């Protein structure tokens, strides 16, 4: 099957999944034992005002009708409004989404940059001192509650040492780089504004580092395991026998083959880190979807929550599809199908 | 054939038992020779001891609840209060130790619930196949399209704040991993000759599934249970921290960190010690799980 057909099929299979997901979150949101409308209207609101609010948000309709009209809206780009702030969910998501994406991508890159070399070293010195050290370090860091470590690094590096900003993506008094992708690091480079790039980098460094710890252990472990498996193959012995330098054997032949398993774990971790970003955003006041999600769930504001889960679902599914495409690039023997 | 029939049933059984014992002995040896997992086990046993002994050990057991001593609020660590006191003067040392049992219970409950649901769904899907498999796995896929924490927050928030609802919420998003794993294990075991034999002598589906197939799938499931335990504890603490999980004055470590967050710059001890407790529990469990993986799945570590 060629790539285009394969992609078309994958995207087609995405539709029922997202439909199921929306049904699931809709069910969850209507399970609420409390009364979101009563909460939103405030304690002084009269019954008439509450009824009016209910009518305005369509909550007086039967549930199947509510779901259908919500889905009609979703397909037309109208994802409803917050009960509290009355802000459009679509508009809010489009503002918050790039911030979360940038943080997650930065963390995934950092986790790969730290975890893959650690795994390679572990495999090369298996069951020797460097292997044990790498194992302990990765287990050490993955065991931290990320929000707690974030708080400590924010205070020590930001407040006490003054090395990095204590929060947010960009100084409030400055205007961020002109929006192209919404990722400040990319946008500032596109605008050739290196000062803005270093400011944005300074802001994202600590949050992304803390977030990346959550993925470190699994990336190290899988890289080690698959490197060891490949190292025992005959072609590696042949490569060494004909005098190819060890550096090239490891870097070019073994790692490339071992990276397929690692890639699977990295893409799984993308989902983990995207969710972990919720906590990191809370600490660093990072204006992303996570912060939005926490506020919305604390106030039982379910229109935003439904939008948020759908966005997470779409993004995570896209990452999975991209991963499958990448397998074929890494190993041309893998056929799409 | 002759040789087999010449043995009595007792002989066969005792042979099987001694082979079993030999396997167990080897596994225990592999486990004991792994220094890191022995350290993990030692720390974990210490934590379990603390969980049981806390009510006798701690100086101020009443501080685990809603007691207040405003005159002693936000005191730094001292001989009387080794971990300092919080904003209403409660002894943090007492609260952290009294919270140990809760943290263990939360982790165990989540993992046991998630395993029960996941193993049942996965086993039924794989064993019966066809339409049953399709329906169950599509439902599983829906849960897997969203990162677990996101759905856990939504479900727990909808059910209402509190530690019980947080545990339910987390379990409800945690089972799909177990379902996937169990399904893949049962799919391959289903083709084994002993399943056909059991079917041949008229065993029921439930008996074949639970007495013959699942016992052979135990090792990978246990590995996943131990490696997931730490993450379950972290997730429950995260919900407590966000404010959806355990509510004050419950001595839940995540909620205690949230409590100390606003004083962190000056009164660092309020949030620091509960965080270290979470780390110690998760770290010891991860060390242990790492070793257990070597024992139960010898291919994993070479």
XYZ file of C-alpha atoms in Angstrom:
639
model
C 0.000 0.000 0.000
C 1.399 3.389 -0.812
C 1.789 6.112 1.738
C -1.047 8.317 0.555
C -3.612 5.529 0.645
C -2.319 4.438 4.034
C -2.654 7.942 5.472
C -6.160 8.297 4.048
C -7.190 5.063 5.727
C -5.653 6.046 9.048
C -7.436 9.394 9.044
C -10.694 7.695 8.137
C -10.275 5.374 11.118
C -9.748 8.402 13.309
C -13.332 9.611 12.855
C -15.151 6.853 14.800
C -12.556 7.056 17.569
C -13.086 10.777 18.033
C -16.846 10.281 17.864
C -16.573 7.693 20.642
C -14.358 10.016 22.634
C -16.829 12.885 22.364
C -19.635 10.559 23.463
C -17.531 9.446 26.428
C -16.699 12.965 27.601
C -20.276 14.059 27.012
C -21.504 11.227 29.229
C -18.950 12.121 31.886
C -19.954 15.763 31.818
C -23.639 14.921 32.285
C -22.912 12.593 35.198
C -22.136 15.612 37.328
C -23.973 15.219 40.617
C -23.550 18.914 41.382
C -25.330 21.682 39.506
C -22.913 23.598 37.257
C -25.581 26.126 36.319
C -26.367 26.833 39.943
C -22.637 27.279 40.562
C -22.193 29.554 37.576
C -25.233 31.699 38.269
C -24.065 32.355 41.817
C -25.826 31.916 45.149
C -28.044 35.007 44.778
C -29.487 34.041 41.405
C -33.225 33.500 41.343
C -34.848 30.426 39.859
C -35.828 32.464 36.784
C -32.244 33.511 36.144
C -31.042 29.926 36.497
C -33.757 28.775 34.092
C -32.789 31.467 31.601
C -29.148 30.398 31.824
C -30.144 26.770 31.361
C -32.124 27.710 28.270
C -29.328 29.867 26.897
C -26.892 26.944 27.089
C -29.471 24.466 25.800
C -29.362 22.470 29.026
C -33.169 22.225 29.158
C -33.172 19.944 26.103
C -33.165 16.127 26.303
C -29.644 14.674 26.437
C -29.540 13.129 22.918
C -30.614 16.467 21.427
C -27.961 18.252 23.484
C -25.303 15.860 22.193
C -26.393 16.181 18.571
C -26.482 19.954 18.670
C -23.092 19.984 20.391
C -21.613 17.742 17.676
C -23.172 19.866 14.931
C -21.435 22.840 16.509
C -18.109 21.002 16.763
C -18.165 20.179 13.052
C -18.919 23.815 12.234
C -16.101 25.073 14.404
C -18.321 26.255 17.266
C -17.225 24.331 20.354
C -19.539 26.095 22.766
C -18.820 28.670 25.434
C -17.631 28.567 29.013
C -20.434 28.759 31.581
C -18.281 31.096 33.663
C -16.185 33.348 31.502
C -18.555 33.120 28.500
C -15.410 32.853 26.431
C -15.591 30.862 23.189
C -13.931 27.464 23.677
C -12.571 27.493 20.108
C -10.993 30.884 20.603
C -9.514 29.995 23.989
C -8.097 26.712 22.690
C -6.466 28.390 19.710
C -4.698 30.777 22.094
C -3.634 28.141 24.646
C -2.834 25.233 22.347
C 0.512 26.443 20.901
C 1.884 27.057 24.402
C 1.205 23.463 25.473
C 2.480 22.071 22.177
C 5.727 24.023 22.494
C 6.298 22.896 26.081
C 5.557 19.249 25.276
C 7.718 19.206 22.151
C 10.612 20.797 24.030
C 10.284 18.203 26.795
C 10.132 15.295 24.330
C 13.245 16.601 22.567
C 15.091 16.965 25.879
C 14.030 13.508 27.060
C 15.254 12.009 23.773
C 18.504 13.958 23.884
C 19.179 12.737 27.437
C 17.592 9.281 27.336
C 18.923 7.869 24.056
C 22.634 8.523 24.825
C 22.087 7.118 28.328
C 20.561 3.992 26.797
C 23.392 3.657 24.246
C 26.032 3.951 26.981
C 24.142 1.433 29.132
C 24.070 -1.047 26.271
C 27.753 -0.597 25.422
C 28.791 -1.099 29.063
C 26.041 -3.529 29.953
C 26.061 -4.707 33.565
C 29.105 -2.585 34.243
C 29.436 0.579 36.269
C 28.104 3.116 33.681
C 25.059 0.891 33.078
C 24.190 0.796 36.780
C 24.695 4.547 37.132
C 22.415 5.306 34.178
C 19.789 2.940 35.580
C 19.799 4.497 39.040
C 19.788 8.055 37.718
C 16.830 7.455 35.410
C 14.826 5.704 38.152
C 15.825 8.462 40.557
C 14.400 11.230 38.380
C 11.295 9.452 37.146
C 10.183 8.919 40.766
C 9.807 12.620 41.545
C 6.332 14.110 41.605
C 6.865 16.497 38.687
C 4.850 19.326 40.210
C 6.939 19.213 43.389
C 10.270 19.150 41.587
C 9.027 21.991 39.378
C 8.204 24.058 42.443
C 11.648 23.471 43.944
C 13.531 24.267 40.743
C 11.390 27.357 40.198
C 12.218 28.627 43.671
C 15.881 27.672 43.766
C 16.854 28.593 40.206
C 14.329 31.390 39.704
C 13.716 33.114 43.017
C 16.928 32.498 44.956
C 19.571 32.291 42.219
C 17.758 34.514 39.724
C 19.106 32.433 36.820
C 15.792 31.928 35.021
C 12.391 33.634 35.003
C 9.986 32.198 37.583
C 7.143 31.645 35.165
C 5.147 32.420 32.007
C 6.294 32.103 28.399
C 7.436 35.650 27.804
C 7.786 38.876 29.840
C 4.388 40.546 30.200
C 5.747 43.969 29.257
C 7.244 42.739 25.979
C 5.396 41.656 22.886
C 6.069 38.093 21.751
C 7.465 37.378 18.274
C 5.000 37.801 15.372
C 2.735 34.762 15.290
C 3.328 32.226 12.550
C 3.251 28.848 14.300
C 2.467 30.098 17.789
C 5.618 28.387 19.068
C 7.726 31.286 20.333
C 11.029 29.493 19.756
C 10.168 28.843 16.116
C 8.492 32.206 15.489
C 11.414 34.195 16.871
C 13.825 32.305 14.631
C 11.580 32.884 11.611
C 11.596 36.594 12.402
C 15.385 36.404 12.884
C 14.851 37.938 16.306
C 17.588 36.221 18.309
C 17.008 38.319 21.418
C 13.405 37.083 21.582
C 14.630 33.545 20.951
C 16.946 33.617 23.933
C 14.229 35.135 26.134
C 11.769 32.413 25.099
C 14.435 29.743 25.567
C 15.172 31.062 29.037
C 11.503 30.766 29.942
C 10.963 27.266 28.599
C 14.197 25.621 29.750
C 13.334 24.686 33.349
C 9.672 23.711 32.754
C 10.650 21.527 29.798
C 13.523 19.923 31.704
C 11.343 18.995 34.691
C 8.663 17.653 32.358
C 11.201 15.570 30.424
C 12.238 13.630 33.557
C 8.966 11.707 33.423
C 9.991 10.077 30.140
C 13.664 9.552 30.877
C 13.535 6.080 32.422
C 11.413 4.406 29.768
C 13.391 5.906 26.874
C 16.703 4.858 28.451
C 15.427 1.353 29.168
C 14.008 0.642 25.723
C 17.075 2.070 23.949
C 19.316 -0.141 26.072
C 17.243 -3.268 25.491
C 16.906 -2.881 21.741
C 20.583 -1.845 21.338
C 21.624 -5.047 23.125
C 19.398 -7.115 20.881
C 20.806 -5.545 17.723
C 24.406 -5.714 18.979
C 24.112 -9.506 19.004
C 23.099 -9.734 15.360
C 25.470 -11.242 12.838
C 25.700 -8.136 10.686
C 27.239 -6.228 13.587
C 29.966 -8.843 13.924
C 30.544 -8.675 10.186
C 30.754 -4.904 10.277
C 33.308 -5.063 13.064
C 35.219 -7.841 11.326
C 35.743 -5.837 8.146
C 37.180 -3.052 10.270
C 34.413 -0.482 10.377
C 35.200 1.812 13.325
C 33.130 1.108 16.450
C 31.766 4.660 16.412
C 30.265 4.087 12.965
C 28.999 0.604 13.851
C 27.138 1.958 16.878
C 25.979 5.257 15.452
C 25.084 4.239 11.942
C 24.112 0.576 12.044
C 23.059 -0.399 15.529
C 21.353 2.770 16.711
C 19.366 3.192 13.531
C 17.951 -0.302 13.858
C 17.399 0.040 17.568
C 15.680 3.377 17.180
C 12.446 1.854 15.878
C 11.552 0.480 19.299
C 12.697 3.706 20.925
C 10.466 5.714 18.609
C 7.397 3.777 19.772
C 8.209 4.622 23.369
C 8.915 8.264 22.536
C 5.541 8.654 20.868
C 3.803 6.997 23.825
C 5.664 9.362 26.095
C 4.462 12.298 24.041
C 1.001 11.573 25.406
C 2.298 11.164 28.954
C 4.191 14.434 28.804
C 1.290 16.279 27.217
C -0.769 15.281 30.240
C 2.104 15.973 32.637
C 2.255 19.477 31.178
C -1.025 20.159 32.988
C 0.858 20.058 36.299
C 3.937 21.897 35.088
C 1.771 24.650 33.615
C 0.066 25.086 36.984
C 3.418 25.679 38.685
C 5.014 27.913 36.072
C 1.838 29.803 35.222
C 2.398 28.639 31.649
C -0.592 29.889 29.619
C -1.461 26.560 27.996
C -4.346 24.107 27.743
C -3.353 22.448 31.025
C -3.955 25.556 33.094
C -7.226 26.057 31.227
C -8.210 22.428 31.932
C -7.510 22.701 35.666
C -9.597 25.857 36.026
C -12.425 24.356 33.986
C -12.555 21.075 35.922
C -12.384 22.759 39.316
C -15.474 24.762 38.420
C -17.239 21.863 36.614
C -17.222 23.962 33.455
C -17.765 21.147 30.994
C -17.901 22.843 27.638
C -14.153 23.646 27.802
C -13.377 20.173 29.178
C -15.032 18.480 26.216
C -13.111 20.676 23.815
C -9.859 20.023 25.643
C -10.212 16.225 25.590
C -11.026 16.303 21.879
C -7.941 18.419 21.170
C -5.776 16.042 23.214
C -7.321 13.081 21.381
C -6.666 14.571 17.936
C -3.103 15.543 18.780
C -2.234 12.190 20.337
C -3.715 10.306 17.365
C -1.753 12.481 14.939
C 1.448 11.680 16.811
C 0.668 7.967 16.554
C 0.088 8.232 12.803
C 3.298 10.215 12.340
C 5.165 7.552 14.312
C 3.908 4.812 12.027
C 5.000 6.829 9.011
C 8.422 7.327 10.589
C 8.896 3.551 10.979
C 8.870 3.242 7.207
C 11.447 5.994 6.837
C 13.762 4.433 9.425
C 13.399 0.933 8.041
C 12.400 0.771 4.356
C 11.534 -2.907 4.769
C 8.485 -1.921 6.819
C 5.486 -1.640 4.529
C 2.491 0.492 5.283
C -0.662 -1.523 5.649
C 4.056 -44.046 27.215
C 4.912 -47.018 29.387
C 7.180 -44.899 31.514
C 4.521 -42.323 32.202
C 1.852 -44.802 33.138
C 4.269 -46.628 35.430
C 4.394 -43.580 37.706
C 1.754 -43.095 40.295
C -0.248 -39.916 40.462
C 1.557 -38.938 43.671
C 4.955 -39.313 42.027
C 3.898 -37.106 39.121
C 2.526 -34.471 41.435
C 5.595 -34.379 43.650
C 7.813 -34.136 40.563
C 5.819 -31.181 39.308
C 6.035 -29.611 42.746
C 9.784 -29.961 43.002
C 10.255 -28.508 39.507
C 8.085 -25.649 40.590
C 10.118 -25.197 43.759
C 13.349 -25.258 41.762
C 12.035 -22.476 39.508
C 11.019 -20.420 42.493
C 14.413 -20.961 44.125
C 16.211 -19.750 41.008
C 13.953 -16.711 40.737
C 14.560 -15.837 44.361
C 18.304 -16.191 43.808
C 18.182 -13.858 40.778
C 16.159 -11.402 42.806
C 18.445 -11.525 45.855
C 21.578 -11.035 43.793
C 20.153 -7.781 42.443
C 21.447 -5.191 44.930
C 19.238 -2.355 43.706
C 15.987 -4.239 44.079
C 17.039 -5.454 47.526
C 17.560 -1.815 48.509
C 14.140 -1.024 47.053
C 12.568 -3.875 48.985
C 14.239 -2.752 52.229
C 12.972 0.818 51.837
C 9.503 -0.439 50.948
C 9.334 -2.730 53.996
C 10.402 0.228 56.127
C 7.596 2.336 54.579
C 5.033 -0.408 55.222
C 6.247 -0.628 58.826
C 5.799 3.145 59.160
C 2.300 2.908 57.712
C 1.253 0.463 60.419
C 3.218 1.954 63.295
C 2.510 5.633 62.551
C -0.359 6.084 65.047
C 1.963 4.896 67.860
C 5.160 6.483 66.561
C 4.145 10.048 65.792
C 4.201 12.717 68.506
C 0.899 14.370 67.510
C -1.471 11.786 65.985
C -4.444 14.157 66.277
C -2.721 16.510 63.787
C -3.517 14.088 60.958
C -7.093 15.336 61.185
C -8.454 18.804 61.581
C -6.651 19.804 64.799
C -5.420 23.403 64.931
C -2.749 25.063 67.061
C -2.577 28.599 65.698
C 0.100 29.648 68.195
C 2.518 27.152 66.633
C 1.827 27.963 62.990
C 4.594 27.783 60.338
C 7.382 26.899 62.763
C 10.639 25.796 61.095
C 11.938 22.257 61.704
C 13.094 21.774 65.290
C 13.570 18.958 67.794
C 9.905 19.110 68.734
C 8.666 19.369 65.133
C 11.297 17.600 62.956
C 9.534 18.664 59.721
C 8.161 21.976 61.055
C 4.492 22.957 61.269
C 1.925 24.072 58.686
C -0.311 27.139 58.438
C -2.591 26.049 61.283
C 0.226 24.740 63.480
C -0.099 21.027 62.744
C 3.036 18.903 63.052
C 4.105 18.007 59.500
C 6.192 15.033 60.674
C 3.071 13.468 62.173
C 1.011 14.242 59.079
C 3.552 12.817 56.625
C 3.886 9.587 58.606
C 0.147 9.254 59.123
C -0.335 9.765 55.376
C 1.859 6.772 54.508
C -0.905 4.221 54.938
C -3.263 6.303 52.822
C -0.726 6.588 49.989
C -0.176 2.815 49.964
C -3.907 2.120 50.049
C -4.556 4.529 47.203
C -1.872 2.965 45.001
C -2.975 -0.593 45.741
C -6.671 0.158 45.217
C -6.081 1.835 41.869
C -3.858 -0.946 40.562
C -6.114 -3.757 41.795
C -9.245 -2.131 40.334
C -7.548 -1.354 37.032
C -6.080 -4.866 36.787
C -9.417 -6.504 37.535
C -11.269 -4.522 34.878
C -8.452 -4.675 32.337
C -7.678 -8.376 32.664
C -11.355 -9.306 32.450
C -11.978 -7.156 29.382
C -8.773 -8.217 27.627
C -9.225 -11.919 28.378
C -12.847 -12.006 27.245
C -12.031 -10.052 24.086
C -9.196 -12.376 23.101
C -10.848 -15.631 24.106
C -14.167 -15.118 22.361
C -12.823 -13.036 19.462
C -15.052 -11.833 16.645
C -17.647 -9.204 17.408
C -17.025 -9.327 21.166
C -13.352 -8.590 20.562
C -14.181 -5.752 18.159
C -16.592 -4.005 20.481
C -14.420 -4.337 23.609
C -11.221 -3.253 21.887
C -12.847 -0.244 20.212
C -13.994 0.901 23.667
C -10.459 0.353 24.949
C -9.074 2.380 22.028
C -11.339 5.296 22.878
C -9.842 5.461 26.356
C -6.359 5.246 24.873
C -6.857 8.199 22.502
C -6.476 10.625 25.385
C -3.609 10.712 27.889
C -4.789 9.078 31.129
C -4.353 12.105 33.384
C -6.660 14.275 31.248
C -9.577 11.835 31.452
C -8.847 11.100 35.108
C -9.175 14.801 35.905
C -12.440 15.057 33.969
C -14.001 11.951 35.554
C -12.876 12.763 39.102
C -14.074 16.341 38.774
C -17.456 15.162 37.498
C -17.821 12.650 40.341
C -16.982 15.324 42.886
C -13.851 16.221 44.819
C -12.444 13.665 47.257
C -9.929 10.863 47.461
C -12.432 8.034 46.813
C -13.677 9.637 43.615
C -10.109 10.358 42.545
C -9.258 6.669 42.965
C -12.330 5.668 40.953
C -11.477 8.202 38.259
C -7.878 7.027 37.966
C -8.845 3.329 37.916
C -11.390 3.988 35.168
C -8.673 5.377 32.897
C -5.952 2.941 33.960
C -7.477 -0.376 32.851
C -7.024 -0.098 29.052
C -3.279 -0.787 29.326
C -4.005 -4.013 31.195
C -6.711 -4.942 28.686
C -4.318 -4.561 25.751
C -1.601 -6.572 27.496
C -3.922 -9.371 28.599
C -5.514 -9.591 25.166
C -2.162 -10.105 23.456
C -1.168 -12.771 26.012
C -4.448 -14.665 25.796
C -4.454 -14.527 21.996
C -1.269 -16.585 21.846
C -2.160 -18.884 24.771
C -5.535 -19.684 23.232
C -3.805 -21.692 20.493
C -1.890 -23.924 22.930
C -2.563 -27.658 23.037
C -3.570 -27.673 26.704
C -6.490 -25.381 25.941
C -7.711 -27.779 23.307
C -7.259 -30.631 25.780
C -9.269 -28.838 28.442
C -11.979 -28.126 25.905
C -11.881 -31.762 24.865
C -12.623 -33.051 28.339
C -15.584 -30.683 28.542
C -14.295 -27.805 30.645
C -16.463 -24.689 30.522
C -15.264 -21.486 28.840
C -14.918 -19.720 32.179
C -12.913 -22.608 33.601
C -10.587 -22.723 30.609
C -10.098 -18.955 30.694
C -9.561 -18.479 34.406
C -7.984 -21.812 35.423
C -5.926 -22.720 32.371
C -5.154 -19.621 30.307
C -4.841 -16.729 32.750
C -2.478 -18.445 35.231
C -0.006 -18.702 32.359
C -0.263 -14.984 31.674
C 0.486 -13.896 35.224
C 4.135 -12.807 34.968
C 3.782 -9.944 32.468
C 0.669 -8.741 34.288
C 2.516 -8.655 37.612
C 5.391 -6.780 35.993
C 2.963 -4.181 34.695
C 1.260 -3.960 38.090
C 4.522 -3.177 39.871
C 5.817 -0.725 37.289
C 2.437 1.033 37.214
C 2.146 1.298 40.995
C 4.549 4.217 41.254
C 2.793 6.103 38.476
C -0.580 5.484 40.113
C 0.694 6.995 43.378
C 2.086 9.977 41.462
C -1.207 10.459 39.601
C -3.273 10.355 42.789
C -0.907 12.883 44.377
C -1.224 15.067 41.277
C -5.016 15.112 41.595
C -4.645 16.009 45.271
C -2.283 18.793 44.275
C -4.648 20.187 41.644
C -7.391 20.220 44.276
C -9.616 17.517 42.796
C -8.360 14.582 44.887
C -8.049 14.365 48.661
C -9.375 17.435 50.446
C -7.793 19.035 53.500
C -7.378 18.173 56.307
C -6.793 14.624 54.949
C -3.056 13.969 55.339
C -2.653 13.156 51.647
C 0.819 14.078 50.400
C -0.277 15.759 47.153
C -2.828 17.934 48.926
C -0.197 18.790 51.563
C 2.160 19.999 48.836
C -0.592 22.205 47.424
C -1.143 23.489 50.966
C 2.514 24.477 51.306
C 2.865 25.833 47.789
C 1.912 29.379 48.703
C 4.453 29.531 51.537
C 7.220 27.836 49.635
C 9.578 30.806 49.194
C 9.922 31.432 52.930
C 8.419 28.407 54.713
C 9.955 25.770 52.455
C 9.379 22.847 54.842
C 5.592 22.726 54.470
C 5.711 21.389 50.909
C 9.189 19.842 50.891
C 8.700 16.898 53.248
C 5.487 15.469 51.750
C 7.183 15.620 48.338
C 10.192 13.713 49.630
C 7.835 11.095 51.061
C 6.165 10.605 47.670
C 9.567 10.362 46.017
C 10.834 7.755 48.498
C 7.771 5.554 48.074
C 7.797 5.742 44.264
C 11.574 5.323 44.048
C 11.631 2.238 46.276
C 8.822 0.730 44.262
C 10.562 1.476 40.969
C 13.792 -0.148 42.201
C 11.801 -3.182 43.260
C 9.837 -3.337 40.012
C 13.040 -3.127 37.994
C 14.399 -6.181 39.794
C 11.119 -8.051 39.587
C 11.150 -7.554 35.842
C 14.528 -9.290 35.664
C 13.221 -12.213 37.685
C 9.910 -12.741 35.929
C 11.050 -11.872 32.428
C 14.677 -12.980 32.071
C 14.799 -11.758 28.480
C 14.212 -8.173 29.588
C 17.617 -7.836 31.184
C 20.722 -9.300 29.646
